[in-house]
PDB file of C-alpha atoms in Angstrom:
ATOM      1  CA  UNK A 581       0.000   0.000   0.000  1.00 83.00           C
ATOM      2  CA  UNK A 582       2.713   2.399   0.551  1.00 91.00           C
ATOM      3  CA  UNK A 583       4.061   3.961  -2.699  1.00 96.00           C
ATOM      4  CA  UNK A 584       7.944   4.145  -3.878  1.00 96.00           C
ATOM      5  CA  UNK A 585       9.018   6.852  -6.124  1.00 96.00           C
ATOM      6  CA  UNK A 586       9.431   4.721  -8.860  1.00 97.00           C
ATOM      7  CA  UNK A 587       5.175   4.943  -8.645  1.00 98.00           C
ATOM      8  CA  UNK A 588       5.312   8.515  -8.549  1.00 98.00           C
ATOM      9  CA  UNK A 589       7.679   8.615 -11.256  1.00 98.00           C
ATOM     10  CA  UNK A 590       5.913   6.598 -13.639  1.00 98.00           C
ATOM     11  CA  UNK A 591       2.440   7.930 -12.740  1.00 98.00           C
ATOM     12  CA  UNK A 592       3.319  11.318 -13.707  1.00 98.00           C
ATOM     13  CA  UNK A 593       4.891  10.902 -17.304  1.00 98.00           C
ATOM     14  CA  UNK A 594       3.124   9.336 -20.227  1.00 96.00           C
ATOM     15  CA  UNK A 595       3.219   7.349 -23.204  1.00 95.00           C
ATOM     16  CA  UNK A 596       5.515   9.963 -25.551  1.00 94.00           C
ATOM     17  CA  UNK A 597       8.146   9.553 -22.624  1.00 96.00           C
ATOM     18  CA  UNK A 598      10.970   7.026 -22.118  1.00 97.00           C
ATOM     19  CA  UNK A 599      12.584   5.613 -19.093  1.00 97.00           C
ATOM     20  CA  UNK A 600      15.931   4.217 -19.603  1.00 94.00           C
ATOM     21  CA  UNK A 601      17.224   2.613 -16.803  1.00 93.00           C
ATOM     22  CA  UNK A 602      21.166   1.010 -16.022  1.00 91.00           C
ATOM     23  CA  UNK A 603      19.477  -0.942 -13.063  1.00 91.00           C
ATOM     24  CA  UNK A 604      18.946  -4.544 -13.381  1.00 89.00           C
ATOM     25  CA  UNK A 605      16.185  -4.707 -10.239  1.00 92.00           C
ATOM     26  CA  UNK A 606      12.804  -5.170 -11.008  1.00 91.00           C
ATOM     27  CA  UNK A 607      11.632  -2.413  -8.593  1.00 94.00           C
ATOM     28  CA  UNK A 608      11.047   0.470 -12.114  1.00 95.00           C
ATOM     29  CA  UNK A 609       8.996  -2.884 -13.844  1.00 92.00           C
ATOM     30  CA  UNK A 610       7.202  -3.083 -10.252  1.00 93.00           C
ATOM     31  CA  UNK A 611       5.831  -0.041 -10.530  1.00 96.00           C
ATOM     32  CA  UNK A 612       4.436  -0.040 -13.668  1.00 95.00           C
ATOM     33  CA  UNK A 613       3.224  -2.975 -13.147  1.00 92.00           C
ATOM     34  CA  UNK A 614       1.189  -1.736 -10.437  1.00 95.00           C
ATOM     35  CA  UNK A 615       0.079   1.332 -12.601  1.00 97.00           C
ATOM     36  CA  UNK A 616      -0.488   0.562 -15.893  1.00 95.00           C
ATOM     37  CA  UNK A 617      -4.391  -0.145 -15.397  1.00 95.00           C
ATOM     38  CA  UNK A 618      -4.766   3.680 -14.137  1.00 96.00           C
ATOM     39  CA  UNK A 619      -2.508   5.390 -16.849  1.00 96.00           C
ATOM     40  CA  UNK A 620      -0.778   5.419 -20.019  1.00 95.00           C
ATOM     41  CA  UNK A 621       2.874   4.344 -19.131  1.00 96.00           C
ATOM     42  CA  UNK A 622       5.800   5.651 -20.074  1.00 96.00           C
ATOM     43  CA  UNK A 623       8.648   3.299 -22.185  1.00 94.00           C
ATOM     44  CA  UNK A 624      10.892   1.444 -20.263  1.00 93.00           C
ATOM     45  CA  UNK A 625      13.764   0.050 -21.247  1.00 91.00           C
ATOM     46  CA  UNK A 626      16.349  -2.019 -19.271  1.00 89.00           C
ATOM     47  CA  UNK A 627      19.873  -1.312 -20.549  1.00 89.00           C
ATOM     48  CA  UNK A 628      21.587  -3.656 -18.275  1.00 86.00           C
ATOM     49  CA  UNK A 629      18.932  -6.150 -18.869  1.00 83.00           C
ATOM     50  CA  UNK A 630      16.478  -6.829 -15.866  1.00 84.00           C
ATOM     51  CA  UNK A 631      15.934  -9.961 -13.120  1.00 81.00           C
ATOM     52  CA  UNK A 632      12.036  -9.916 -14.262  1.00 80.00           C
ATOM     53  CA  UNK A 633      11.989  -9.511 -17.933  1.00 78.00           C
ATOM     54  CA  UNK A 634      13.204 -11.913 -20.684  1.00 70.00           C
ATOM     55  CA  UNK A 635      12.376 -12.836 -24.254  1.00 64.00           C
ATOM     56  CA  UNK A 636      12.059 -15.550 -26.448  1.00 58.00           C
ATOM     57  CA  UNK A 637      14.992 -16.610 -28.737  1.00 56.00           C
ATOM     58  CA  UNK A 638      13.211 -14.716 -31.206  1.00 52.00           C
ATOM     59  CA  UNK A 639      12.313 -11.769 -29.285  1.00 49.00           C
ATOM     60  CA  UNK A 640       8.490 -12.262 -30.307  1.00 53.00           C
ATOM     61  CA  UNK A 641       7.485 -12.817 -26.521  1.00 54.00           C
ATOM     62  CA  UNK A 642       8.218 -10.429 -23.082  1.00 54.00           C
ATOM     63  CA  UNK A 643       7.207 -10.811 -19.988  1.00 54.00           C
ATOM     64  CA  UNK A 644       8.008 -12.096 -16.645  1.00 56.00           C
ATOM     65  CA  UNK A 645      10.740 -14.898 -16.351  1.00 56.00           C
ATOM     66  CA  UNK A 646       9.036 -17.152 -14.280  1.00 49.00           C
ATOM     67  CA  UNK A 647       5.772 -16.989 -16.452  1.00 50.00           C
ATOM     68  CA  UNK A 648       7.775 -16.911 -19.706  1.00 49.00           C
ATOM     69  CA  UNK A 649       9.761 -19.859 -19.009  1.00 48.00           C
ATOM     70  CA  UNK A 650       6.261 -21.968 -17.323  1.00 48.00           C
ATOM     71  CA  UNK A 651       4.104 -20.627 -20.342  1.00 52.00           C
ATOM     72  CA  UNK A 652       6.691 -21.786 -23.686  1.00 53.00           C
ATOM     73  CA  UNK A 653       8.900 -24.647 -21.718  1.00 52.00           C
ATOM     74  CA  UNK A 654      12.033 -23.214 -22.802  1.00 54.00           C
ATOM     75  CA  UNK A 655      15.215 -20.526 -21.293  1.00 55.00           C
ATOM     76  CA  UNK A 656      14.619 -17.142 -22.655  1.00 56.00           C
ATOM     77  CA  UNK A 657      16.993 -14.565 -22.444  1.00 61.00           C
ATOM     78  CA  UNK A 658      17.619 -10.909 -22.093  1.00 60.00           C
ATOM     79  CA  UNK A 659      17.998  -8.852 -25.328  1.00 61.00           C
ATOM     80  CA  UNK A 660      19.929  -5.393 -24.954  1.00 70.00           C
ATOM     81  CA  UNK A 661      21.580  -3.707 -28.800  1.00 71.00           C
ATOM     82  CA  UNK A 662      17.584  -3.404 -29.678  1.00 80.00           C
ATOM     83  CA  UNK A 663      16.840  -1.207 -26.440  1.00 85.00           C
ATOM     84  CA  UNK A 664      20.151   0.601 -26.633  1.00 89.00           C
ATOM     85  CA  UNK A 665      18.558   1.750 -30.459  1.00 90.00           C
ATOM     86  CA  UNK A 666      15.365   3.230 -28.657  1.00 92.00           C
ATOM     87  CA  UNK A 667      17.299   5.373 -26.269  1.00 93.00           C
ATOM     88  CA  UNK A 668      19.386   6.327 -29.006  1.00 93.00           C
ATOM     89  CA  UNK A 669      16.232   7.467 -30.893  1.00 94.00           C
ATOM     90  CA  UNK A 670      14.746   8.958 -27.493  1.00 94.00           C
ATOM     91  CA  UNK A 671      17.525  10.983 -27.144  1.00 95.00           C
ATOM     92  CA  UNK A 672      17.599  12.688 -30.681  1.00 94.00           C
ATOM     93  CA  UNK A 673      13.963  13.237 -30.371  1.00 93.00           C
ATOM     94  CA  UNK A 674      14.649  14.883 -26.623  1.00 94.00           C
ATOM     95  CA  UNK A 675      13.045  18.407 -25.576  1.00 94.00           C
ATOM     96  CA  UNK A 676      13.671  17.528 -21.818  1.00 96.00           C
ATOM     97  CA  UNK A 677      16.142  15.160 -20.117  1.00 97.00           C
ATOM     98  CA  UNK A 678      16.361  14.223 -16.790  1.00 97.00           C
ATOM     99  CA  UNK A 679      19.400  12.469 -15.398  1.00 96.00           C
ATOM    100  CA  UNK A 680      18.233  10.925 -12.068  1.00 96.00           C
ATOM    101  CA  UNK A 681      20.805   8.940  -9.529  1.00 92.00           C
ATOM    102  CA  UNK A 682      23.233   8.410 -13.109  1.00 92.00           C
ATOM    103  CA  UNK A 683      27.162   8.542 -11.641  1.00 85.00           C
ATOM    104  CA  UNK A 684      28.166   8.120 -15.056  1.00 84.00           C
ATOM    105  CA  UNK A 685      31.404   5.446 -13.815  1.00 83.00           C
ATOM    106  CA  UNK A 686      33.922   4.665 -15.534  1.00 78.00           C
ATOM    107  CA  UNK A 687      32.878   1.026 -16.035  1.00 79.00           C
ATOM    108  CA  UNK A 688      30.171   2.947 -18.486  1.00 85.00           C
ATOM    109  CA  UNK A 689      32.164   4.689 -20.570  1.00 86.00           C
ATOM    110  CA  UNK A 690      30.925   3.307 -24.440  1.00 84.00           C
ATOM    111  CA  UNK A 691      27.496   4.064 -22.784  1.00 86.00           C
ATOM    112  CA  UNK A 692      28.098   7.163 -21.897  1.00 89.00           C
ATOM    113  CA  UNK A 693      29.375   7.854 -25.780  1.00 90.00           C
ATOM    114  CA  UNK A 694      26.993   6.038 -26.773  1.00 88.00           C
ATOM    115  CA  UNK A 695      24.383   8.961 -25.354  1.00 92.00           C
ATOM    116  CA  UNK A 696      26.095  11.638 -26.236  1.00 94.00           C
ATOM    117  CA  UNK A 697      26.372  10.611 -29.668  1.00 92.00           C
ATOM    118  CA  UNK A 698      22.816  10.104 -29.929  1.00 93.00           C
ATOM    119  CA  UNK A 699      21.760  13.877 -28.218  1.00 95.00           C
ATOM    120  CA  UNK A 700      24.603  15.180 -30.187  1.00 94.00           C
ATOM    121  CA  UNK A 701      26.517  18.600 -30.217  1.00 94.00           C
ATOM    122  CA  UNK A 702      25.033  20.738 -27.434  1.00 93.00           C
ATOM    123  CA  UNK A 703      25.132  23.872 -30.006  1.00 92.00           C
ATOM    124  CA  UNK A 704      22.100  22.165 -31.854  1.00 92.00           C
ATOM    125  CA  UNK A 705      20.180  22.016 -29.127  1.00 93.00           C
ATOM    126  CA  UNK A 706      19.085  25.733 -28.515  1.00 89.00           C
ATOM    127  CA  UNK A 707      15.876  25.104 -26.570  1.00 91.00           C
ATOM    128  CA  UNK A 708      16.157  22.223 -24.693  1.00 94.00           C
ATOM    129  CA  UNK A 709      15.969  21.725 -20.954  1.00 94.00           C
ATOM    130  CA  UNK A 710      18.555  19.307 -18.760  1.00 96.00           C
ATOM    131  CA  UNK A 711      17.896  18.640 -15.680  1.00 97.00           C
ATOM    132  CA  UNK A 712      20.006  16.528 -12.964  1.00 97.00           C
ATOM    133  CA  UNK A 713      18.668  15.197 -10.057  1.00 97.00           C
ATOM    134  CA  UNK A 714      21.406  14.485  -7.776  1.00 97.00           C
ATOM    135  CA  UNK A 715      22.779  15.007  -4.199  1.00 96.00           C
ATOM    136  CA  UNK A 716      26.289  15.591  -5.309  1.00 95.00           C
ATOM    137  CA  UNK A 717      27.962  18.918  -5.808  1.00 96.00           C
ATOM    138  CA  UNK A 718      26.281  21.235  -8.659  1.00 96.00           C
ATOM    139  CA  UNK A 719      29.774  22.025 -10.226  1.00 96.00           C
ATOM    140  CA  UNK A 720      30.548  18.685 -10.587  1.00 95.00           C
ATOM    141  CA  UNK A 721      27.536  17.424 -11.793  1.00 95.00           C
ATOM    142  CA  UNK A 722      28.207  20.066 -14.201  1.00 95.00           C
ATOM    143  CA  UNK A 723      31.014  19.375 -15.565  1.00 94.00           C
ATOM    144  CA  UNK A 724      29.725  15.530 -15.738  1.00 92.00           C
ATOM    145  CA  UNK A 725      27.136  16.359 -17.663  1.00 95.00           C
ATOM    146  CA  UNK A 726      28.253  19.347 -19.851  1.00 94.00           C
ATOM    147  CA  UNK A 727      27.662  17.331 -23.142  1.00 94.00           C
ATOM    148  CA  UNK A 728      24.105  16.939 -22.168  1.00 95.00           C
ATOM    149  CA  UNK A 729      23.934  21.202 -21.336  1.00 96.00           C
ATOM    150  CA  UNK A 730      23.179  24.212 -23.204  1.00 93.00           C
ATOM    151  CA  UNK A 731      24.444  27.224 -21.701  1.00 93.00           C
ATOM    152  CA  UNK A 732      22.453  27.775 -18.812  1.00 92.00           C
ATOM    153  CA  UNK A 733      19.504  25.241 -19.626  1.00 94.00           C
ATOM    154  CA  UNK A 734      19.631  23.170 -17.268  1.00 96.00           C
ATOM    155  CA  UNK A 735      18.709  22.498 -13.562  1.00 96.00           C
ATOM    156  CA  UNK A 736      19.868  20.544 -10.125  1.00 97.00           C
ATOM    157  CA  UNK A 737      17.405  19.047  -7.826  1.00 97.00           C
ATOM    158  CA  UNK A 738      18.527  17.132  -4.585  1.00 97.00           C
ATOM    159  CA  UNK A 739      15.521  15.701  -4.280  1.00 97.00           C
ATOM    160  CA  UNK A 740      12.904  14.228  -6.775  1.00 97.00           C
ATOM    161  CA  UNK A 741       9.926  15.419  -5.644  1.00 97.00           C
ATOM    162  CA  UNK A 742      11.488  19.200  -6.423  1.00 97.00           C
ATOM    163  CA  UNK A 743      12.115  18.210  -9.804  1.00 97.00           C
ATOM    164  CA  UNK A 744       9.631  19.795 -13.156  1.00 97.00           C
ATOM    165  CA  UNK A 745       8.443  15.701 -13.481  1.00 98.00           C
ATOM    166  CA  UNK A 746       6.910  16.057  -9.930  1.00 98.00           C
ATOM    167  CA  UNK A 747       5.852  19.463  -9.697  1.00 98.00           C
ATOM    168  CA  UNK A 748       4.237  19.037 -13.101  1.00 97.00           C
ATOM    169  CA  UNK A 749       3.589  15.751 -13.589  1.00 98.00           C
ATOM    170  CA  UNK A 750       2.527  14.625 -17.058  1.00 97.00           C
ATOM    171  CA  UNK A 751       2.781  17.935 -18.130  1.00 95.00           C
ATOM    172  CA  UNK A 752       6.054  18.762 -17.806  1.00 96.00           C
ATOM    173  CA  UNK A 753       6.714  19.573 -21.210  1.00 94.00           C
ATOM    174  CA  UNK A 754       4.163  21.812 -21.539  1.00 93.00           C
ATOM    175  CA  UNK A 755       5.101  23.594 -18.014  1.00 95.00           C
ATOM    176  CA  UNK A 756       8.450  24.222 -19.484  1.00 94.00           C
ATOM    177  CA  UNK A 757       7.218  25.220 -22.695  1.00 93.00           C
ATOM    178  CA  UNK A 758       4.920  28.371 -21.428  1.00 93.00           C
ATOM    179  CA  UNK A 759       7.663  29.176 -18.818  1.00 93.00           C
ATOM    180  CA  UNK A 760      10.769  29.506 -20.612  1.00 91.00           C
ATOM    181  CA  UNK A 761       9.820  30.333 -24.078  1.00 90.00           C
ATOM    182  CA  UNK A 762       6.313  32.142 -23.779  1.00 93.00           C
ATOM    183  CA  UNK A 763       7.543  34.013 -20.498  1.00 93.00           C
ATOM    184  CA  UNK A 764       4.067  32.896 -18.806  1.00 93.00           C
ATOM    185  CA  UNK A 765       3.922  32.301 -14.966  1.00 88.00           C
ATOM    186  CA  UNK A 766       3.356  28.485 -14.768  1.00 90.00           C
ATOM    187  CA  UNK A 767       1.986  27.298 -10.946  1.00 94.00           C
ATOM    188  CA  UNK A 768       3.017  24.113  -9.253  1.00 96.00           C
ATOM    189  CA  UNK A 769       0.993  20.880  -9.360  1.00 97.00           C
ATOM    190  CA  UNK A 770       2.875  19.045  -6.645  1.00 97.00           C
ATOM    191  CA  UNK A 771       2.607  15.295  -6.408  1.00 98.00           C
ATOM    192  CA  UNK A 772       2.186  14.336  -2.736  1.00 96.00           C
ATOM    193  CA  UNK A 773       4.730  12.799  -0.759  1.00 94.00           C
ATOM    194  CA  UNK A 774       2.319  10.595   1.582  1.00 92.00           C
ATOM    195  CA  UNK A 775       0.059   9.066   0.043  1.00 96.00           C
ATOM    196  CA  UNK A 776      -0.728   5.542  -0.088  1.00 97.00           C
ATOM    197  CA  UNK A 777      -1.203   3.871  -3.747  1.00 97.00           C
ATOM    198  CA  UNK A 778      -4.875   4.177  -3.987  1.00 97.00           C
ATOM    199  CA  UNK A 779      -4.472   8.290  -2.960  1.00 97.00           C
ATOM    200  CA  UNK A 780      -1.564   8.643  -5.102  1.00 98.00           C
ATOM    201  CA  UNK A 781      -3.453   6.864  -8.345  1.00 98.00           C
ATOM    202  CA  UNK A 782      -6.890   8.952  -7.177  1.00 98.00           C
ATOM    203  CA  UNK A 783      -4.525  11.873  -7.097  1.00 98.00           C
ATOM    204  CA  UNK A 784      -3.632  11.611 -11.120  1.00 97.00           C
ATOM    205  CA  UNK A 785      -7.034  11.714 -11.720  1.00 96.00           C
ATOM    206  CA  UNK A 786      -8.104  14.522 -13.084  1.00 94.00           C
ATOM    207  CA  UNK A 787      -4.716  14.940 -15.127  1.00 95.00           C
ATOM    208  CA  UNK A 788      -6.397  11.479 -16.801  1.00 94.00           C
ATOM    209  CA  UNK A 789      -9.692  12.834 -17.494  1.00 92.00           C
ATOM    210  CA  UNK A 790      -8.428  15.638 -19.687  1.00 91.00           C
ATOM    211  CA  UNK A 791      -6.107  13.188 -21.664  1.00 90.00           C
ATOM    212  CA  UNK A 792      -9.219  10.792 -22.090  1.00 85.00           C
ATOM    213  CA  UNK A 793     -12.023  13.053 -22.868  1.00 78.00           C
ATOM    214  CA  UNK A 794     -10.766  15.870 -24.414  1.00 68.00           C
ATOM    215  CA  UNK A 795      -8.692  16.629 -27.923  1.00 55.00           C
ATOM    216  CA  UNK A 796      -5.684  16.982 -25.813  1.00 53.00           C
ATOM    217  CA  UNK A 797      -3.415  19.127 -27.984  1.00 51.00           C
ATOM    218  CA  UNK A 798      -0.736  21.594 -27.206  1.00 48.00           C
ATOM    219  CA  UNK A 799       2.328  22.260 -29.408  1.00 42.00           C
ATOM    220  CA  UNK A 800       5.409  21.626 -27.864  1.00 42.00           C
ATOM    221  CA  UNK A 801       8.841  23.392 -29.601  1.00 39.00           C
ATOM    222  CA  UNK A 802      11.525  20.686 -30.234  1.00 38.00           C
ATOM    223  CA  UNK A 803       9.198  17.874 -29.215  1.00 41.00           C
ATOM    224  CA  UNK A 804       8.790  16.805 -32.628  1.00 36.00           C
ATOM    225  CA  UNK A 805       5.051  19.336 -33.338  1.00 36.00           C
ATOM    226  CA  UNK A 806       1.904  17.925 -31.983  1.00 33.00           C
ATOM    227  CA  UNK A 807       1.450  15.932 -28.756  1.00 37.00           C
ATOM    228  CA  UNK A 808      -1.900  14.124 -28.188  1.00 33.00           C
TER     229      UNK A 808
END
C-alpha cells in the first residue's frame, strides 16, 4: 500500500516519454506494473537487462521470467543492442532530459558515448531543458554532464519530488514550454509525498480525465510538433 518513487515517477509521465534505466532490479517494472491499469505508461527500457523480464529466442514474446519460461517450456533470455537503439532514438527526439541517480562510472564509458552521440553537439540544441537530479555537488555534476547542457539550460534538484516531473507531472513539457519560451507564470501541481497507492493513483485523476475526454493538444517546440 505504501508507494515508492518509482510509482510517482511513472504515474506522472506518459506514453511519448521514455525511461531508460542502467538498473537490473525489477523495482522500475514493479511499478508499472502496479500502474499501468490507471494510466498510459511511459517506455521502459532495461539497458543492463532486468531480473524480471526476458524474451524468447526470437524476441516475439516479453514478460516475466518465471511466467515466460512456465508458459513456452524453454530458457529465454535478455535482449539489450535493440533497447540501446530506442534510447538512441529517445535521445535525438529529446526536448527535456532528466538524469536521475546516473554517476556516469567509468565502467560505463561506451554508454556514456553512446548517449552523447545520440543527443549530439550541445550547439544544436538551442531550446532544450537538462535537468540533474542528484545530491552531489552542482559544479561537478556540471562538468559531468556538460555534453548533455546548453548554456544555462539546465537544472539541479537534490531531491525528486522538487524536480519539473513532480511538480508538473505529465505535463512537464508543456510547463516548461509556457515558462521559458512564452515568459508565462506556470503554478506548481505538486505530487504528494504521503500518500498511499490508492491516494496517489486517485490523485492523477483529473490529469487522466483531460487526456481521455478531451482533444488533448498543445504544441510543444523541439518535441517533434503535436502531442496528443
Amino acid at each position: 500500500d505504501t508507494p515508492t518513487i518509482c510509482d510517482a515517477l511513472v504515474l506522472s509521465l506518459r506514453p511519448k516519454d521514455l525511461i531508460a534505466t542502467f538498473n537490473w532490479d525489477p523495482i522500475l517494472f514493479y511499478a508499472c506494473l502496479r500502474n499501468h491499469k490507471v494510466a498510459g505508461m511511459p517506455r521502459c527500457v532495461y539497458l543492463h537487462g532486468n531480473v524480471a523480464i526476458g524474451y524468447l529466442s526470437g524476441g516475439s514474446h516479453k514478460g516475466f521470467y518465471v511466467f515466460a519460461m512456465w508458459k513456452v517450456r524453454r530458457p529465454i533470455r535478455s535482449i539489450k543492442p535493440a533497447l540501446w537503439k530506442v534510447l538512441e532514438t529517445g535521445l535525438r527526439d529529446a526536448f527535456m532530459l532528466t538524469i536521475f541517480g546516473y554517476g556516469a562510472p567509468q565502467s560505463d564509458l561506451e554508454a556514456i558515448e553512446a548517449m552523447t552521440k545520440a543527443w549530439g553537439p550541445v550547439e544544436g540544441r538551442e531550446m532544450e531543458q537538462t535537468e540533474i537530479i542528484d545530491i552531489r555537488d552542482e559544479d561537478y555534476l556540471r562538468a559531468t554532464w556538460s555534453p548533455f547542457i546548453r548554456t544555462h539550460h539546465y537544472e539541479v534538484q537534490r531531491d525528486f519530488y522538487d524536480s519539473w516531473i513532480a511538480r508538473h507531472p505529465r505535463r512537464s513539457c508543456e510547463a516548461a514550454w509556457q515558462q521559458f519560451f512564452e515568459a508565462k507564470f506556470v503554478s506548481n501541481n505538486q505530487v504528494p509525498r504521503a500518500a498511499t497507492l490508492g491516494e496517489l493513483q486517485a490523485w492523477y485523476s483529473p490529469l487522466l480525465v483531460v487526456e481521455k475526454t478531451h482533444e488533448y493538444a498543445v504544441f510543444i517546440g523541439g518535441c517533434g510538433g503535436y502531442q496528443r
